[in-house]
Structures are given as structure tokens and as C-alpha cells.
mmCIF file of C-alpha atoms in Angstrom:
data_model
loop_
_atom_site.group_PDB
_atom_site.id
_atom_site.type_symbol
_atom_site.label_atom_id
_atom_site.label_comp_id
_atom_site.label_asym_id
_atom_site.label_seq_id
_atom_site.Cartn_x
_atom_site.Cartn_y
_atom_site.Cartn_z
ATOM 1 C CA PHE R 25 40.617 -61.291 -8.170
ATOM 2 C CA ARG R 26 43.829 -60.404 -5.759
ATOM 3 C CA PHE R 27 46.728 -59.155 -7.360
ATOM 4 C CA ALA R 28 50.252 -57.428 -6.584
ATOM 5 C CA VAL R 29 52.317 -55.487 -8.896
ATOM 6 C CA PHE R 30 56.161 -55.083 -8.941
ATOM 7 C CA ALA R 31 56.496 -51.953 -11.406
ATOM 8 C CA LEU R 32 59.601 -51.557 -13.415
ATOM 9 C CA GLY R 33 61.276 -48.494 -14.503
ATOM 10 C CA SER R 34 64.370 -46.153 -14.794
ATOM 11 C CA SER R 35 64.008 -43.120 -12.203
ATOM 12 C CA ALA R 36 66.387 -41.461 -15.496
ATOM 13 C CA TYR R 37 62.914 -41.171 -17.315
ATOM 14 C CA PRO R 38 60.303 -38.174 -16.509
ATOM 15 C CA ASN R 39 57.202 -41.255 -16.110
ATOM 16 C CA PHE R 40 59.046 -43.617 -13.842
ATOM 17 C CA CYS R 41 56.914 -47.218 -13.684
ATOM 18 C CA ALA R 42 54.215 -45.485 -15.744
ATOM 19 C CA PHE R 43 53.043 -48.829 -16.862
ATOM 20 C CA GLY R 44 53.071 -50.279 -13.732
ATOM 21 C CA GLN R 45 51.214 -47.884 -12.335
ATOM 22 C CA TYR R 46 48.656 -48.290 -14.571
ATOM 23 C CA VAL R 47 48.121 -51.973 -14.512
ATOM 24 C CA ASP R 48 47.335 -51.675 -11.047
ATOM 25 C CA ASN R 49 45.074 -48.787 -11.468
ATOM 26 C CA ILE R 50 43.404 -50.907 -13.952
ATOM 27 C CA LEU R 51 43.024 -53.749 -11.866
ATOM 28 C CA GLY R 52 42.331 -52.000 -9.060
ATOM 29 C CA GLU R 53 39.090 -50.227 -11.293
ATOM 30 C CA LEU R 54 38.069 -53.701 -12.224
ATOM 31 C CA GLY R 55 37.204 -54.548 -8.946
ATOM 32 C CA GLY R 56 40.530 -56.546 -8.159
ATOM 33 C CA GLU R 57 41.790 -57.026 -4.635
ATOM 34 C CA ARG R 58 45.362 -55.458 -4.028
ATOM 35 C CA LEU R 59 47.680 -58.035 -1.639
ATOM 36 C CA LEU R 60 50.069 -55.030 -1.471
ATOM 37 C CA LYS R 61 50.355 -51.719 -2.764
ATOM 38 C CA VAL R 62 52.341 -51.217 -5.943
ATOM 39 C CA ALA R 63 56.328 -51.751 -5.390
ATOM 40 C CA TYR R 64 58.678 -49.983 -7.650
ATOM 41 C CA GLY R 65 61.846 -51.474 -8.877
ATOM 42 C CA ASP R 66 64.352 -48.516 -10.004
ATOM 43 C CA GLU R 67 66.740 -49.469 -13.062
ATOM 44 C CA MET R 68 69.139 -47.139 -11.499
ATOM 45 C CA CYS R 69 68.941 -48.084 -7.998
ATOM 46 C CA GLY R 70 68.942 -51.504 -6.728
ATOM 47 C CA GLN R 71 66.186 -53.283 -8.973
ATOM 48 C CA GLU R 72 66.941 -56.323 -8.178
ATOM 49 C CA GLN R 73 67.494 -56.132 -4.176
ATOM 50 C CA THR R 74 63.842 -54.270 -4.412
ATOM 51 C CA PHE R 75 62.315 -57.166 -5.928
ATOM 52 C CA ARG R 76 64.333 -59.492 -3.751
ATOM 53 C CA LYS R 77 62.716 -57.940 -0.790
ATOM 54 C CA TRP R 78 59.346 -57.635 -1.839
ATOM 55 C CA ALA R 79 58.707 -61.136 -3.386
ATOM 56 C CA PRO R 80 58.834 -62.781 0.179
ATOM 57 C CA GLU R 81 56.614 -59.793 1.561
ATOM 58 C CA VAL R 82 53.944 -60.511 -1.194
ATOM 59 C CA PHE R 83 54.348 -64.760 -1.173
ATOM 60 C CA LYS R 84 53.541 -64.717 2.317
ATOM 61 C CA VAL R 85 50.797 -62.183 1.878
ATOM 62 C CA ALA R 86 49.136 -64.246 -0.565
ATOM 63 C CA CYS R 87 49.666 -67.615 1.368
ATOM 64 C CA GLU R 88 47.648 -65.936 4.243
ATOM 65 C CA THR R 89 45.255 -65.056 1.663
ATOM 66 C CA PHE R 90 44.123 -68.063 0.351
ATOM 67 C CA CYS R 91 44.837 -70.092 3.527
ATOM 68 C CA LEU R 92 47.963 -71.620 2.850
ATOM 69 C CA ASP R 93 51.010 -72.283 5.352
ATOM 70 C CA PRO R 94 53.458 -69.578 4.578
ATOM 71 C CA ASP R 95 56.237 -71.351 6.919
ATOM 72 C CA GLU R 96 56.487 -74.520 4.585
ATOM 73 C CA ASN R 97 55.911 -72.556 1.205
ATOM 74 C CA LEU R 98 58.302 -69.696 2.234
ATOM 75 C CA SER R 99 61.494 -71.855 2.608
ATOM 76 C CA ASN R 100 60.658 -73.359 -1.051
ATOM 77 C CA ALA R 101 60.161 -70.002 -2.406
ATOM 78 C CA SER R 102 63.454 -68.266 -0.588
ATOM 79 C CA PHE R 103 65.322 -71.155 -1.596
ATOM 80 C CA ALA R 104 64.207 -70.585 -5.580
ATOM 81 C CA LEU R 105 64.657 -66.950 -5.336
ATOM 82 C CA GLN R 106 67.998 -67.439 -3.900
ATOM 83 C CA ASN R 107 69.461 -69.637 -6.653
ATOM 84 C CA GLU R 108 68.283 -68.427 -9.346
ATOM 85 C CA SER R 109 69.256 -65.161 -11.311
ATOM 86 C CA LEU R 110 66.933 -63.067 -11.993
ATOM 87 C CA SER R 111 66.096 -61.816 -15.602
ATOM 88 C CA LEU R 112 64.977 -58.360 -15.469
#
């Protein structure tokens, strides 16, 4: 299986994004293949913007990995991201 993790957290706490790091490590230990290295969203500093940058990147890599046309599918995903309010 293949995966990508976007870890959420707050740099105000000492164990910033610890659960996301844990999930990423466990999935790797279980034999999963990382599509991208774990990404971190900081509640204190641009979490939503970081996600909006990461989402198209992981989508493109996933399309390439699964032999899908990223140009055709990315325009639909970008449109959805631009027009959807994220509830994090």
C-alpha cells in the first residue's frame, strides 16, 4: 500500500505533530510506501496554507504512481480545494 501523511499540530506544545509522525512511522514499518515525506501543519503558523500547498503535490504524485493523468485530474482537485472551506 502507498500513503502520505499530513500531520496536524501546534508548535505551542512540546510534542509538535507527534501523532502524525507516529502514524507515518507505523505505516512505514507495516510495509507501506511513502508517496511523500510527512508534512506538518502548524496551527500557530499557516496550517491551512501549508495544506493547500501539500494537497496538489500529493495528488500529482498519487496520479503518477497510479498511472492517472495528473493534468486532467488536478484541475478538478484544484477547483475543489479553492472552492471548499477546510474544517481543520
